Short mmCIF file of C-alpha atoms in Angstrom, two decimals:
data_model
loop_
_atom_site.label_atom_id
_atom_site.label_comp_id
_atom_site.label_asym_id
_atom_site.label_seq_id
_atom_site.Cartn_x
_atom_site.Cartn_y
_atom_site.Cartn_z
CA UNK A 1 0.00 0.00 0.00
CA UNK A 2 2.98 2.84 1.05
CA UNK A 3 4.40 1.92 -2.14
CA UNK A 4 1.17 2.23 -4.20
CA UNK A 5 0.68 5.33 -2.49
CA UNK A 6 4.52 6.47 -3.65
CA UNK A 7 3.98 5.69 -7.06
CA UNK A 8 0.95 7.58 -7.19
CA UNK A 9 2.18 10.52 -5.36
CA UNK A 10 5.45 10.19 -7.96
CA UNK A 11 3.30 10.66 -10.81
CA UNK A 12 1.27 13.72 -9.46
CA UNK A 13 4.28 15.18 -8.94
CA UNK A 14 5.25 14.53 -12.27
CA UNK A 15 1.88 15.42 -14.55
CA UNK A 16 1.88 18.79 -12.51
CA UNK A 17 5.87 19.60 -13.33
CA UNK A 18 4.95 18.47 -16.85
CA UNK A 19 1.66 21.08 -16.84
CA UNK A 20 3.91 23.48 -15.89
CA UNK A 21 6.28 23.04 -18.70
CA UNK A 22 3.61 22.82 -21.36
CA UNK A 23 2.30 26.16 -19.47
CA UNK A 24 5.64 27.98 -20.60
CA UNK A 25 5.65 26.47 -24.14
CA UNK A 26 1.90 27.50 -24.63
CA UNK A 27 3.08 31.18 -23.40
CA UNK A 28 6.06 31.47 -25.14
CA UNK A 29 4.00 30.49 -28.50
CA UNK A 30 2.16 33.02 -27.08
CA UNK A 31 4.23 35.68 -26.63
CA UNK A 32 5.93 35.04 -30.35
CA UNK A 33 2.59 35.49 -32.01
CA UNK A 34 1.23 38.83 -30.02
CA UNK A 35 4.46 40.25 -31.14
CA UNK A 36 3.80 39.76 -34.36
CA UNK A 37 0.24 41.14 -34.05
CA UNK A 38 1.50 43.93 -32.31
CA UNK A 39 4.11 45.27 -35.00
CA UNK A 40 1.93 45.04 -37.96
CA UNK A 41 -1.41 46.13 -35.95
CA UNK A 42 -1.00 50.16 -36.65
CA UNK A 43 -0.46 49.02 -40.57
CA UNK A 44 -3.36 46.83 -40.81
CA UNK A 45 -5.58 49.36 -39.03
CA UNK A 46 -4.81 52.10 -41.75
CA UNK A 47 -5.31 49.56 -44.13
CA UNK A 48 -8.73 48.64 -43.07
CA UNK A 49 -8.10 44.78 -42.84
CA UNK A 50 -9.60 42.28 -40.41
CA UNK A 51 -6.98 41.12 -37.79
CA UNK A 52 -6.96 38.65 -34.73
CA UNK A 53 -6.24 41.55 -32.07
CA UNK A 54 -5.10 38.91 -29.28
CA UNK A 55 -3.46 35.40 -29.54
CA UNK A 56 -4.21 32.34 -27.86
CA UNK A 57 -3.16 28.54 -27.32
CA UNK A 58 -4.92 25.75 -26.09
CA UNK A 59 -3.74 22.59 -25.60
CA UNK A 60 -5.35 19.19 -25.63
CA UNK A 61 -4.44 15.61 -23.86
CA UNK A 62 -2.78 13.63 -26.65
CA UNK A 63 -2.71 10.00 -26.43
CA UNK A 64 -0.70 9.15 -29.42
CA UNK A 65 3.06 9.58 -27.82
CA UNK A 66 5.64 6.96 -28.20
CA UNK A 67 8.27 6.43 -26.42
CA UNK A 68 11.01 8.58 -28.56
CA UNK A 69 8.49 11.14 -29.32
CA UNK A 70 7.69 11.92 -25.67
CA UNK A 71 11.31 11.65 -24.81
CA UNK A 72 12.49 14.47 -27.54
CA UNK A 73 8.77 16.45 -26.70
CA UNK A 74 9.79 16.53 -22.78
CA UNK A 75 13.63 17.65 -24.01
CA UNK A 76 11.96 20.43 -25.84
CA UNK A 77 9.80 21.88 -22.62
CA UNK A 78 13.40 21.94 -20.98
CA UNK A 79 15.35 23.99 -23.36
CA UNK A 80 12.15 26.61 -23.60
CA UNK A 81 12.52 26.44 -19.71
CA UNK A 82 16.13 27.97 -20.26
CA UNK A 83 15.72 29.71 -23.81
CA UNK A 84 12.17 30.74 -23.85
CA UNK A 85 10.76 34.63 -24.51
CA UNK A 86 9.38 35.06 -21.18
CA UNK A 87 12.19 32.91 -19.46
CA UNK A 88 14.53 34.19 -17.32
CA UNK A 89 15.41 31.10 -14.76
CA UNK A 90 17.55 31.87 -11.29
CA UNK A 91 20.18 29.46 -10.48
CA UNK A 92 18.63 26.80 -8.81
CA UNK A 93 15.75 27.04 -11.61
CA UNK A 94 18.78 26.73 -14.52
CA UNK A 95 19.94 23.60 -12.71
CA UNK A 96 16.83 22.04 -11.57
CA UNK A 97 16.31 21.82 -15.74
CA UNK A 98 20.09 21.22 -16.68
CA UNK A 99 20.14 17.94 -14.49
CA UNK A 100 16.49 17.06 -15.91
CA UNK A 101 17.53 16.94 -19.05
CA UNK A 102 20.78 15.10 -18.27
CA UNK A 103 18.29 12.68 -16.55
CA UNK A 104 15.45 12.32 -19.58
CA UNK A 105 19.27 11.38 -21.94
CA UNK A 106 20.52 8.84 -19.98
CA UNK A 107 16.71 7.19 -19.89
CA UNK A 108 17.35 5.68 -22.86
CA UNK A 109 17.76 2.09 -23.76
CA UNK A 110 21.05 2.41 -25.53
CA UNK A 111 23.76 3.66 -22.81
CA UNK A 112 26.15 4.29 -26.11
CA UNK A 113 23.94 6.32 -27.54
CA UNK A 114 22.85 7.81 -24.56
CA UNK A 115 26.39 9.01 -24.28
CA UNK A 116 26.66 10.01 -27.28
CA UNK A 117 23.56 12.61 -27.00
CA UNK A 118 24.62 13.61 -23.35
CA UNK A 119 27.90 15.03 -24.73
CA UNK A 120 26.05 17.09 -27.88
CA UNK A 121 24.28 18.26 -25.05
CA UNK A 122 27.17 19.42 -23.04
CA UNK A 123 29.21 20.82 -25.96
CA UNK A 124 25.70 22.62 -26.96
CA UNK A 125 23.55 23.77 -24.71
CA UNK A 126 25.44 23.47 -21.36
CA UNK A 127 28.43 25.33 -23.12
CA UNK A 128 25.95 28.05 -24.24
CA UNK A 129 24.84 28.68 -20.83
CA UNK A 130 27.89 28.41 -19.03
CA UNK A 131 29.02 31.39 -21.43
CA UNK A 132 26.12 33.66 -20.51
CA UNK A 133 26.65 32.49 -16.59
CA UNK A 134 30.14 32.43 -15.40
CA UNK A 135 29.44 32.63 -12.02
CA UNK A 136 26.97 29.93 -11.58
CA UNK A 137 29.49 27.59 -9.42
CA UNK A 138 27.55 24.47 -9.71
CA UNK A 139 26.58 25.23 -13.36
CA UNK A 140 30.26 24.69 -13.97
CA UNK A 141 31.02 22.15 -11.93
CA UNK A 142 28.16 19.74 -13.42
CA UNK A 143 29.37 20.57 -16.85
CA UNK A 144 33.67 20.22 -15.49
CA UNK A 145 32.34 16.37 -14.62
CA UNK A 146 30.36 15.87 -17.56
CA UNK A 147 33.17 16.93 -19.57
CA UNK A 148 35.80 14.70 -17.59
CA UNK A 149 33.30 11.50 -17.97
CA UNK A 150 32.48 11.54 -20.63
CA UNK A 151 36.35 12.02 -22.32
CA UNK A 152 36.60 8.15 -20.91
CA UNK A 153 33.30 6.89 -22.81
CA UNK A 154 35.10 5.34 -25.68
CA UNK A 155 37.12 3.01 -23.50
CA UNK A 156 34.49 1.84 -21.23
CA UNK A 157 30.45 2.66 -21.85
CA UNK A 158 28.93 0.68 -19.34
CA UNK A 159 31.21 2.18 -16.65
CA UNK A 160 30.62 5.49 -17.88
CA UNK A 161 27.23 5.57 -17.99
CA UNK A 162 27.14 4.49 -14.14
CA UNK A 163 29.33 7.06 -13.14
CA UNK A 164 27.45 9.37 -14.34
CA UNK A 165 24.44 7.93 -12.83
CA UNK A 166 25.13 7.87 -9.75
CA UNK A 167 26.93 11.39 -9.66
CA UNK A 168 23.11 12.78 -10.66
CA UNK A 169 21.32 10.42 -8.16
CA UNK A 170 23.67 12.04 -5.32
CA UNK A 171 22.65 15.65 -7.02
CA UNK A 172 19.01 15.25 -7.02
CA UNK A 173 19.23 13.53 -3.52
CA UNK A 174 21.66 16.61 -1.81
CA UNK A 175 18.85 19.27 -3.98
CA UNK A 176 16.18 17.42 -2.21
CA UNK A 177 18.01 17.60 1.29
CA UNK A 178 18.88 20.88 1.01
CA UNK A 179 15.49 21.98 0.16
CA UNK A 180 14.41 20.61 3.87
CA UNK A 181 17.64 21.62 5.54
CA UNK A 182 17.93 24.99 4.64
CA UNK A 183 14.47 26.73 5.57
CA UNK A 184 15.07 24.85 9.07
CA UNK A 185 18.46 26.89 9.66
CA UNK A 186 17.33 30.08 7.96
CA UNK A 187 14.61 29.99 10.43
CA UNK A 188 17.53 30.79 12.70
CA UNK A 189 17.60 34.62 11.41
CA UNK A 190 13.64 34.73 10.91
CA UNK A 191 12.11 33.35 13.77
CA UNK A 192 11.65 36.56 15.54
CA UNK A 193 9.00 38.25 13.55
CA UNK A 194 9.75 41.77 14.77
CA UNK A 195 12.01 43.36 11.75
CA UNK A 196 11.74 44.57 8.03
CA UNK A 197 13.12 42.74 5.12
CA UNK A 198 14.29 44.32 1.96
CA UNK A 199 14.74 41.95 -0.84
CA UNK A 200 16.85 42.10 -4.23
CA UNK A 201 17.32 39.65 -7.01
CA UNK A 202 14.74 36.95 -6.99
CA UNK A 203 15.92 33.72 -5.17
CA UNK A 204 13.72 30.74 -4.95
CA UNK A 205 15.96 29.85 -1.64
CA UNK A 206 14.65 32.49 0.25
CA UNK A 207 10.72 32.22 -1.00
CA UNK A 208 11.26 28.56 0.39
CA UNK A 209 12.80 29.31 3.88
CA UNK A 210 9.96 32.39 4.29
CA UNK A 211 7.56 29.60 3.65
CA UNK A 212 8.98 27.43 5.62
CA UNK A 213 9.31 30.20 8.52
CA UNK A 214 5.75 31.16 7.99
CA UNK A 215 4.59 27.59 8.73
CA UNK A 216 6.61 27.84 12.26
CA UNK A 217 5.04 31.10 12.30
CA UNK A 218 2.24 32.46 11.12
CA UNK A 219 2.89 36.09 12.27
CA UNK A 220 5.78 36.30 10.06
CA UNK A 221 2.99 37.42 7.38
CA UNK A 222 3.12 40.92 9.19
CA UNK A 223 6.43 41.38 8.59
CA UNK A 224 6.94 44.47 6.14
CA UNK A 225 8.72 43.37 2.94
CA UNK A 226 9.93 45.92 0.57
CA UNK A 227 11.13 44.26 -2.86
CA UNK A 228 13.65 45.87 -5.65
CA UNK A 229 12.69 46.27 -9.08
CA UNK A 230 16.13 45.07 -10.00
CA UNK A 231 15.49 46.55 -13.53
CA UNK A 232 18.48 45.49 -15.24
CA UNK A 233 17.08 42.39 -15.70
CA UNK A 234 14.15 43.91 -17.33
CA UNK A 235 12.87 42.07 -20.46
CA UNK A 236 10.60 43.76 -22.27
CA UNK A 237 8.89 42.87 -25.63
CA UNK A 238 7.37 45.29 -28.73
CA UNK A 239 6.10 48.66 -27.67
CA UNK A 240 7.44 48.18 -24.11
CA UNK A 241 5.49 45.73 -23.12
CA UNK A 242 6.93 43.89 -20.06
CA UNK A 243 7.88 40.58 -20.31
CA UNK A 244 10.30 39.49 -16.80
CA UNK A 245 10.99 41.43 -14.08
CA UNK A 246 13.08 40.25 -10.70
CA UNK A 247 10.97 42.25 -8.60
CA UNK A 248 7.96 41.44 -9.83
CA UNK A 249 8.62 37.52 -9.86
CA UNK A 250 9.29 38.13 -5.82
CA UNK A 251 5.76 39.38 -5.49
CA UNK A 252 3.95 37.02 -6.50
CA UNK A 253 5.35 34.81 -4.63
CA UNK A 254 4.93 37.12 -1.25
CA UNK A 255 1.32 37.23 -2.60
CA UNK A 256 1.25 32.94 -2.88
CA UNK A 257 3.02 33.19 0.82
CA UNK A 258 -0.20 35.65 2.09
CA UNK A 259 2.33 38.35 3.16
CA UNK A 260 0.69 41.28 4.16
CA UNK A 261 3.06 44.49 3.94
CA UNK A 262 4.73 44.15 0.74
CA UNK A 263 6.44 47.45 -0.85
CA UNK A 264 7.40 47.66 -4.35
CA UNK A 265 10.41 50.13 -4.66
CA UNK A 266 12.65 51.23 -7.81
CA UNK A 267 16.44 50.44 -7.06
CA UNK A 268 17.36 53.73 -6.18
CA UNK A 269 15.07 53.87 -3.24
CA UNK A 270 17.34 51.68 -0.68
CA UNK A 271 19.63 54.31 0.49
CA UNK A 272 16.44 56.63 1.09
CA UNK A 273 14.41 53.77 3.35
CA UNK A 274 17.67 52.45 4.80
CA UNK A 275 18.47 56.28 6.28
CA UNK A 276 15.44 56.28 7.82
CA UNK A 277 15.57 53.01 9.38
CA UNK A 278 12.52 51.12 7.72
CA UNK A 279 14.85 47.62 7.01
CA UNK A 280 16.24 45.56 9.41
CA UNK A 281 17.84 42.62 7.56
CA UNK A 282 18.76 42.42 3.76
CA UNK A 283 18.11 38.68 1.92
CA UNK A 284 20.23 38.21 -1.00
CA UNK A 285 20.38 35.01 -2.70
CA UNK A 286 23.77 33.73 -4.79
CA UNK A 287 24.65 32.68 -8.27
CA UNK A 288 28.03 31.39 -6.81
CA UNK A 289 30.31 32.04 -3.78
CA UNK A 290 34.14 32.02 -3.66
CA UNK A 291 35.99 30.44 -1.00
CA UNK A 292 36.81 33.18 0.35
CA UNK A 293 32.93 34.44 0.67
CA UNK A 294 32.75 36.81 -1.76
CA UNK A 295 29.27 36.37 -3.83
CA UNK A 296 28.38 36.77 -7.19
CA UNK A 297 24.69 37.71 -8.69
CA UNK A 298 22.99 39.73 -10.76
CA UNK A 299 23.83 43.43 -11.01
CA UNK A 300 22.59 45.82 -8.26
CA UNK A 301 23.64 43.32 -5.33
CA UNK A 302 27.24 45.53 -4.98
CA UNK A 303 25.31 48.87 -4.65
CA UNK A 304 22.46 47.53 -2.17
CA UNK A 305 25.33 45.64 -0.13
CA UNK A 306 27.78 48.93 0.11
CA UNK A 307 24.28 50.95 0.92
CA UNK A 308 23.38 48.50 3.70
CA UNK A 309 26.57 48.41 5.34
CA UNK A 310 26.66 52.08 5.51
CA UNK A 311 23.81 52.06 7.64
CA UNK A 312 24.49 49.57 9.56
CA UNK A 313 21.68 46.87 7.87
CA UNK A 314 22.96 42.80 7.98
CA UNK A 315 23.09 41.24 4.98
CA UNK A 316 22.12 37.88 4.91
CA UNK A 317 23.07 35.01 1.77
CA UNK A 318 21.14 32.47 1.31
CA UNK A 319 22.47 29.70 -0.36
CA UNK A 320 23.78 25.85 -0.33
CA UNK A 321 27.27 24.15 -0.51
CA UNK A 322 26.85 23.59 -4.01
CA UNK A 323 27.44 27.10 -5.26
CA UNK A 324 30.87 27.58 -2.97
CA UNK A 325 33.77 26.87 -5.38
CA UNK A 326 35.89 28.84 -7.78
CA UNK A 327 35.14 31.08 -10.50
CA UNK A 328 37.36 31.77 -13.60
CA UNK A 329 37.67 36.09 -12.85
CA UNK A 330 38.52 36.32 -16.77
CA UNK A 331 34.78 35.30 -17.67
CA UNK A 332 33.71 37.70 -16.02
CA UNK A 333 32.64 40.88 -16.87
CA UNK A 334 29.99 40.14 -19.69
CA UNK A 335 26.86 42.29 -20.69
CA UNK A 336 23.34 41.95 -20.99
CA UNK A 337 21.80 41.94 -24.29
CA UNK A 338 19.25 44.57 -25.43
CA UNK A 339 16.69 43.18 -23.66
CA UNK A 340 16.11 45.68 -21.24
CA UNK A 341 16.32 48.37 -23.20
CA UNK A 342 13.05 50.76 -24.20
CA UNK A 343 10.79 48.80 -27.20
CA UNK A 344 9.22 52.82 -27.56
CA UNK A 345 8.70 52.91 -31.39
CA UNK A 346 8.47 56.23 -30.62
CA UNK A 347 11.90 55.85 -28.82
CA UNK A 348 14.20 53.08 -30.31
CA UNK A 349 15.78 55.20 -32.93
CA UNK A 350 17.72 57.68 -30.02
CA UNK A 351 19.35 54.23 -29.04
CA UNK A 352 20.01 52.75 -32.47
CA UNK A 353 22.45 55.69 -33.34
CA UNK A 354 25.89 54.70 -33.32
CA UNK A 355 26.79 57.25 -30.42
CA UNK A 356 25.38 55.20 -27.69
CA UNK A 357 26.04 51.90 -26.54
CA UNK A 358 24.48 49.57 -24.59
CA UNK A 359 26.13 48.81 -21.21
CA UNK A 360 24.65 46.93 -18.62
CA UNK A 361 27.10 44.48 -16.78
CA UNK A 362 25.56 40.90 -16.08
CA UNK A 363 26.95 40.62 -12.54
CA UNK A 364 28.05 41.99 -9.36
CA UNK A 365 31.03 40.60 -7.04
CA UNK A 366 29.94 41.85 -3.53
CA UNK A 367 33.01 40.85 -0.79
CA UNK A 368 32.68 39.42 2.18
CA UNK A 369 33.19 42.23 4.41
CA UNK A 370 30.11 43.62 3.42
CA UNK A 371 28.44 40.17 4.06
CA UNK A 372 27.21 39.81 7.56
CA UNK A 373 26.68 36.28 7.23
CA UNK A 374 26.17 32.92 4.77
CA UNK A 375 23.01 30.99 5.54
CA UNK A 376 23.52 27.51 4.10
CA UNK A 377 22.08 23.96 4.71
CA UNK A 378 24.76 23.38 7.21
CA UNK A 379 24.61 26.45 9.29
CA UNK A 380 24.95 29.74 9.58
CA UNK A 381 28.25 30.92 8.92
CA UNK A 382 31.11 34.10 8.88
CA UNK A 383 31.60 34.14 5.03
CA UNK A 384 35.35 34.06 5.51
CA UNK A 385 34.69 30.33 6.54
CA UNK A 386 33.19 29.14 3.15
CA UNK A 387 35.68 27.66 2.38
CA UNK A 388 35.02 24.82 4.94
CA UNK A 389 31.82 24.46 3.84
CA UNK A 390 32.41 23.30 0.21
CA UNK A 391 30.58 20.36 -0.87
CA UNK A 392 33.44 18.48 -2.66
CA UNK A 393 32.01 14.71 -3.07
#
């Protein structure tokens, strides 16, 4: 019966991840086809011509799947996960799909093939992504092993293939344990409901240890919560319409959580609220952390940091093991696309001239004297200790 009731509970689990993918793939089709609308509308109005003004999928249950067709079907929900229009996936998001996918190619039935597809993956797509995110520490270390493995395939396939097995069973098993270890220690800094938080950067870490805070302690929904645009991550579509935004991402999931005070301030409005005392604590979350406790994340963390410390505000990471390790300083330093920048018709043209460039940096390195502490799985820690804390199996 327990293990009926496993199975059962296994493949809820599973339909609802796999809504949820098919949810991004019907608005991404979405998105593709209203922007198309949307450039041509103003023509086809002066022209007098019927047009669809809005675009919509539906979807229907399909019964007709192989084997290889749902296989390469699920593989395609993944890479919209990291590639689609309206995607724009935090760290533990990018990996929870990277190791997914290196899962769903080692399910097949030939382990030399398998191989075979797992290292057009990791010459592909992984190296694509590790190019755009330098700092993602376990990004690169997932793709380091891959690489390593997989150099041996030739010689022994079978042996290979296990390796690499059982390096993602111990992944997905330390992910899971971290996801119940990690709210219980962060609890540590929350438990006392009397203080302000100011949050920057979406992290799905810290909407998981609120929750799990919350459920200790249901006052904790009083708590006032003021959340960063963080703009340069801005992705906006034709005309200006909004497609991603940090900031907004955060509040929905305060809103899911039932919080009660949340503030939604532009990122120049820290300094202002932190001189008049309105935050207590500062939550950042972390794309990667050096040994010696320096962080790395999006742009904006550096200014918010050297603001807090100014006035005296802690700054809290929260993080796991996985993301301490070492990052290659001369990949650093890349740029944002155009993304962000104003889709104004009206507008464009005063940025398209050749006098102005786009420049807005990826990433922030914010030392660890401007870190009041490292929240991870294993305890709460001085960030000049990281180093200790490494997960090196």
């Amino acid at each position: 019966k327990e293990k009926e009731d496993k199975e059962k509970e296994d493949k809820d689990i599973e339909a609802k991840k796999l809504e949820e993918s098919v949810n991004n793939l019907r608005q991404s089709i979405e998105i593709e086809l209203q922007n198309e609308i949307d450039c041509i509308k103003d023509i086809i109005v002066d022209g007098k011509i019927d047009f669809y003004l809005y675009a919509e999928c539906k979807t229907e249950k399909c019964s007709k799947f192989n084997e290889c067709s749902e296989k390469d079907f699920k593989e395609l929900l993944n890479d919209i996960e990291l590639f689609g229009p309206r995607m724009s996936p935090n760290a533990s998001a990018v990996m929870g799909v990277v190791l997914k996918q290196i899962e769903s190619i080692l399910s097949g039935s030939d382990q030399r093939a398998n191989l075979e597809n797992l290292q057009n993956y990791n010459n592909t797509v992984l190296r694509r992504i590790k190019d755009k995110r330098p700092c993602h520490v376990f990004l690169h270390k997932v793709a380091d092993f891959l690489t390593n493995s997989l150099s041996k395939k030739d010689q022994d396939c079978e042996s290979t293939h296990r390796i690499i097995n059982d390096k993602l069973s111990y992944w997905n098993e330390k992910i899971d344990s971290i996801k119940t270890a990690l709210p219980d220690v962060a609890y540590g800094i929350l438990a006392d409901n009397k203080f302000s938080l100011l949050l920057y950067g979406y992290s799905s870490s810290i909407i998981n240890c609120l929750e799990g805070a919350i459920n200790k302690n249901d006052d904790l929904r009083n708590i006032e919560v003021y959340v960063c645009q963080a703009a340069t991550k801005n992705e906006l579509r034709y005309n200006n319409r909004l497609v991603y935004n940090d900031g907004l991402k955060y509040i929905h999931e305060l809103r899911r959580l039932r919080m009660k005070k949340i503030y939604y301030i532009t990122d120049v409005c820290p300094s202002h609220i932190f001189s008049e005392g309105k935050i207590s604590k500062v939550l950042f979350g972390a794309n990667g952390i050096e040994p010696d406790g320096s962080i790395h994340h999006t742009l904006g963390h550096l200014a918010i940091a050297e603001m807090a410390y100014m006035h005296g505000v802690w700054v809290f990471v929260v993080a796991d093991s996985l993301k301490i390790g070492n990052i290659d300083a001369s990949k650093l330093g890349g740029v944002r696309g155009n993304e962000w920048l104003t889709t104004d018709i009206d507008k464009e043209e005063i940025l398209q001239s050749a006098e102005v460039n786009n420049y807005n940096p990826r990433g922030d390195k914010v030392s660890a004297d401007l870190i009041s502490a490292i929240v991870l799985e294993k305890g709460i820690i001085r960030p000049q200790d990281a180093e200790k804390y490494m997960d090196i199996s």
